[in-house]
Amino acid sequence: MSRIETIISELSSISNNPKKAMEDYKKETGKGAVGVMPYYAPEEIIHAAGLLPVGIWGGQKSISKARAFLPPFACSIMQSVMEMQLEGVYDNLEAILFPVPCDTLKCLSQKWKGTSPVIVFTHPQNRKLEAANKFLAEEYRLVREKLERILDVKITDEALTKSIDIYNENRKVMREFVDIAAAYPQIIDPIKRHAIIKARSFMEKSKHTAMVKELNSELKSLPVEDFTGKRVVLTGIMAEPNEVLEILKENGFAVVADDLAQESRQFRNDVPLGPDPLYRLAKWWQEFDGCSLATDAKKSRGPMLIDTVKSSKADAVVVCMMKFCDPEEFDYPIYYRQFEEAGIKSLFIEIDLETTSFEQTKTRVQSFSEML
Amino acid sequence: MFTMGIDIGSSSSKVVILEDGLNIIAAEVIQIGTGSTGPKRVLDEALSKSGLKLQDMAKIIATGYGRSSVEESHKQISEISCQAKGVFFLVPSAKTIIDIGGQDVKAIKLDSKGCVKQFFMNDKCAAGTGRFLDVMSRVLEVSLNEMAEYDSRATEPATVSSTCTVFAESEVISQLANGVAKENIIAGVHQSVASKACGLAYRCGVEEDIVMCGGVAKDLGVVRAISKELKKPVIVAPNPQTTAALGAAIFAFDEVIGANK
C-alpha cells in the first residue's frame, strides 16, 4: 500500500468510526471529548482545554424514537441526532457545545435528552456591526467559563491563542488539500475527499494537519493526468450518506470544490489576527459570508459560488439540499437565478440521512451527466 | 436498420421499435413495470407484432426506473434524456415537457435543438403522480379511463391536498361521506396533481410549447387542470406513454450511425 493509500485509509477509518477516535484520544491523553453541534462553534476553546472537540453531524439512521420529540419536518440531521441522543450515543461526552443559528437548533437545544451538560450560545445575526463582535466575544467568554467549570480546567488566553494558531494552520492546509485534490480526481474520488475532510471533525487538529500536509505533498509529487469526467462544485449543508457520493463517482463526476457547511465553510476563512483571542473568534463570524445560516443582506452566496466555479474550472454545481432545512431552501431560489443568469448549470438533489433508496438520486445524477 | 427503446417504469413497461430512426414499427405498453413479468411480455409483444427478432436490432437502449435490469439492452440512458429526445422528435416546437408517470413527476426544459437545459423531479412522495390517481380512482370507484369524463362534468371542483397521498385520500373519503359529487372531487384531484407538476414547471421556467407525456397525460382532466394552472395551452404528445421508449430507440439509432456527441 502506498503512503497516499495508507493516509487515506487511516483518515477514512477515523471518519467512519468517531467513537473509536474518541477512545483512542482518551487512551493517549487521558482526556475526554466535547461534542460540537452544527454548524459553527469556537472549537478552539475546547482544544485549549486539552479535550477533543467532536463534530455531531448525525448519521444514516432509521428514525423512530425521535418522532415523539420532533415534528416530521425537522431537518434530517436533527432527526438523526435526536434519535442517537435518545439511544445514549452522546452520553460519554464531557459536554456539548450548542450553537443555535436556526430555529430547529434553537428548539432542540432546549430539549436535549442526553446526560451530558449542554452549553448553548447564540451567534448574533446583525453580524456586520461592531456590537456583534462584542456580543459574541461575551458569549464565548461565558462558554469558556462554563467549560472551565464543567471540565475543572483553566483555559488561558495563551493556550487559546496557541489553539487558534493550530486551527488556522489546519484551515490553510485543508484549503490547499481542496485545490490539490481537484487536480487528482482519479486518486481523490468524491468519497475519499469527503472522508479526508470529515476526519478533521474527530481528530486533534495538529495531527489531522500533519497527515493532510503529508498527503498534499505526496499527491503533488505525482503527474497530473487528464480527467475525462465532469467537474462539479457541491453546495449545501452536507453530502451524505456515502451512497450519494458513490453515485456521483459512478457517473464520472469529480468534486473539485465545495461550499458545504460540513466541509469548506468550516475552513475557508481563518480566525483573524488580534490581541484578544475571544474577540478574534467572534470576528471570524463577522467575516464569514455565503452561508444560509449567517444573515447576509448582500446575498453573496451565489456570486461566491460562481467565482468558485470559475476558479476551480468546474462544469456545474450540485445542490445538496438538506431535507427540511429552511435556511438552505430559502437561499436556493436566489442563487439558482444567479446561476441561470451566469449560464451555470446546476443539479438539485435531496439529502436525507434516513433514506436507503437512491433510485431518484441515480436518475437525477445520470440525467445531469447526460445533459452536461 | 432497426433499433429498440425499452422503457421500464414503476407501473408500466414500454417498447418502441424504430426503422431507420424515423418510422415507428411497434409501440407497445403493458401496465405492469419493473420487477414483474411486464418487461419480458412487452418485449415479446413488440417483436411478435413487428415480425422481428431481437437479433434484428442494431442497438437496444433501456431507460426508466428499471433500466439497469434490462438484460437485452446494450446501454442505459436516463428517462429524462429519453423523454426529451422522444418528445422533441414528435413535437419539434416543444420547450417545456411535463412528464407524469407512475411514481415520478418531472418538468424538463429544452433548448431549440431539443437538448435538456434543466429539469426538476418530485421528491420522494407519491402526491401528484400516477400512483396518486390510482389511489383516488380506487377510493372513488371510478376507473382511470373515466376520470376525465367525470371531470368535464364538474360544477364546483373540491379542494384536495397536494401534500400527501394518504392525507388526500382521507380528504376524498370524507368528501364522499359528506355527499360531494364525484365529478367535483375528481376535478379537485386533477387540480391537486396539476399544482404539484406546475410547481416543478415553474422552477424550470415555463416556455411554450408545453408538451405533456407519461401515462397520466392520457387523463385529459389532468391536462386541462395543468393548462388552467399555467394559463397556457398544453399539447399531449402522441402516444404519450411511449415517448421515453421512442427517445431511447432514437438514441440507439443515433449511436449506430455515430450521430451522438
PDB file of C-alpha atoms in Angstrom, chain A residues 323 348-350 359-361 363-364, chain B residues 10 65 79-80 98-108 119-132 162-163 165 193 195-201 203-204:
ATOM      1  CA  LYS A 323     -34.323  17.769   3.551  1.00  0.00           C
ATOM      2  CA  PHE A 348     -30.753  19.720  -7.266  1.00  0.00           C
ATOM      3  CA  ILE A 349     -30.553  16.569  -5.155  1.00  0.00           C
ATOM      4  CA  GLU A 350     -32.194  15.935  -1.819  1.00  0.00           C
ATOM      5  CA  GLU A 359     -33.041   5.490  -7.311  1.00  0.00           C
ATOM      6  CA  GLN A 360     -34.236   9.083  -7.701  1.00  0.00           C
ATOM      7  CA  THR A 361     -30.762  10.419  -6.976  1.00  0.00           C
ATOM      8  CA  THR A 363     -31.805   9.199 -12.187  1.00  0.00           C
ATOM      9  CA  ARG A 364     -31.102  12.846 -11.440  1.00  0.00           C
TER      10      ARG A 364
ATOM     11  CA  SER B  10     -42.522   1.656 -11.864  1.00  0.00           C
ATOM     12  CA  TYR B  65     -36.737   3.335 -13.297  1.00  0.00           C
ATOM     13  CA  GLU B  79     -35.634   8.726 -18.754  1.00  0.00           C
ATOM     14  CA  ILE B  80     -35.190  12.498 -18.648  1.00  0.00           C
ATOM     15  CA  ILE B  98     -44.264  17.820 -18.121  1.00  0.00           C
ATOM     16  CA  ASP B  99     -43.894  14.089 -17.639  1.00  0.00           C
ATOM     17  CA  ILE B 100     -46.085  12.362 -15.071  1.00  0.00           C
ATOM     18  CA  GLY B 101     -45.505   8.668 -14.627  1.00  0.00           C
ATOM     19  CA  GLY B 102     -46.344   6.058 -12.014  1.00  0.00           C
ATOM     20  CA  GLN B 103     -44.115   7.425  -9.274  1.00  0.00           C
ATOM     21  CA  ASP B 104     -42.276  10.400 -10.729  1.00  0.00           C
ATOM     22  CA  VAL B 105     -43.224  13.854 -11.872  1.00  0.00           C
ATOM     23  CA  LYS B 106     -40.695  15.701 -13.978  1.00  0.00           C
ATOM     24  CA  ALA B 107     -40.503  19.110 -15.581  1.00  0.00           C
ATOM     25  CA  ILE B 108     -37.910  19.337 -18.352  1.00  0.00           C
ATOM     26  CA  PHE B 119     -35.011  19.543 -15.182  1.00  0.00           C
ATOM     27  CA  PHE B 120     -36.688  19.093 -11.826  1.00  0.00           C
ATOM     28  CA  MET B 121     -38.166  15.941 -10.313  1.00  0.00           C
ATOM     29  CA  ASN B 122     -40.585  15.440  -7.470  1.00  0.00           C
ATOM     30  CA  ASP B 123     -39.239  14.489  -4.067  1.00  0.00           C
ATOM     31  CA  LYS B 124     -39.807  11.044  -2.614  1.00  0.00           C
ATOM     32  CA  CYS B 125     -43.549  11.488  -2.410  1.00  0.00           C
ATOM     33  CA  ALA B 126     -46.427   9.948  -4.344  1.00  0.00           C
ATOM     34  CA  ALA B 127     -48.528  13.141  -4.348  1.00  0.00           C
ATOM     35  CA  GLY B 128     -49.092  14.329  -7.896  1.00  0.00           C
ATOM     36  CA  THR B 129     -48.033  11.053  -9.531  1.00  0.00           C
ATOM     37  CA  GLY B 130     -49.870   8.310 -11.372  1.00  0.00           C
ATOM     38  CA  ARG B 131     -49.919   6.346  -8.126  1.00  0.00           C
ATOM     39  CA  PHE B 132     -51.871   9.194  -6.542  1.00  0.00           C
ATOM     40  CA  SER B 162     -51.359  18.113  -2.833  1.00  0.00           C
ATOM     41  CA  THR B 163     -49.049  17.489   0.106  1.00  0.00           C
ATOM     42  CA  THR B 165     -51.381  10.958  -0.906  1.00  0.00           C
ATOM     43  CA  VAL B 193     -51.927  16.736  -9.488  1.00  0.00           C
ATOM     44  CA  SER B 195     -50.416  22.034  -8.719  1.00  0.00           C
ATOM     45  CA  LYS B 196     -47.652  19.549  -7.913  1.00  0.00           C
ATOM     46  CA  ALA B 197     -46.481  19.270 -11.533  1.00  0.00           C
ATOM     47  CA  CYS B 198     -46.745  23.006 -12.181  1.00  0.00           C
ATOM     48  CA  GLY B 199     -44.650  23.736  -9.083  1.00  0.00           C
ATOM     49  CA  LEU B 200     -41.798  21.879 -10.783  1.00  0.00           C
ATOM     50  CA  ALA B 201     -42.512  23.534 -14.129  1.00  0.00           C
ATOM     51  CA  ARG B 203     -38.958  26.125 -11.072  1.00  0.00           C
ATOM     52  CA  CYS B 204     -37.756  25.185 -14.537  1.00  0.00           C
TER      53      CYS B 204
END
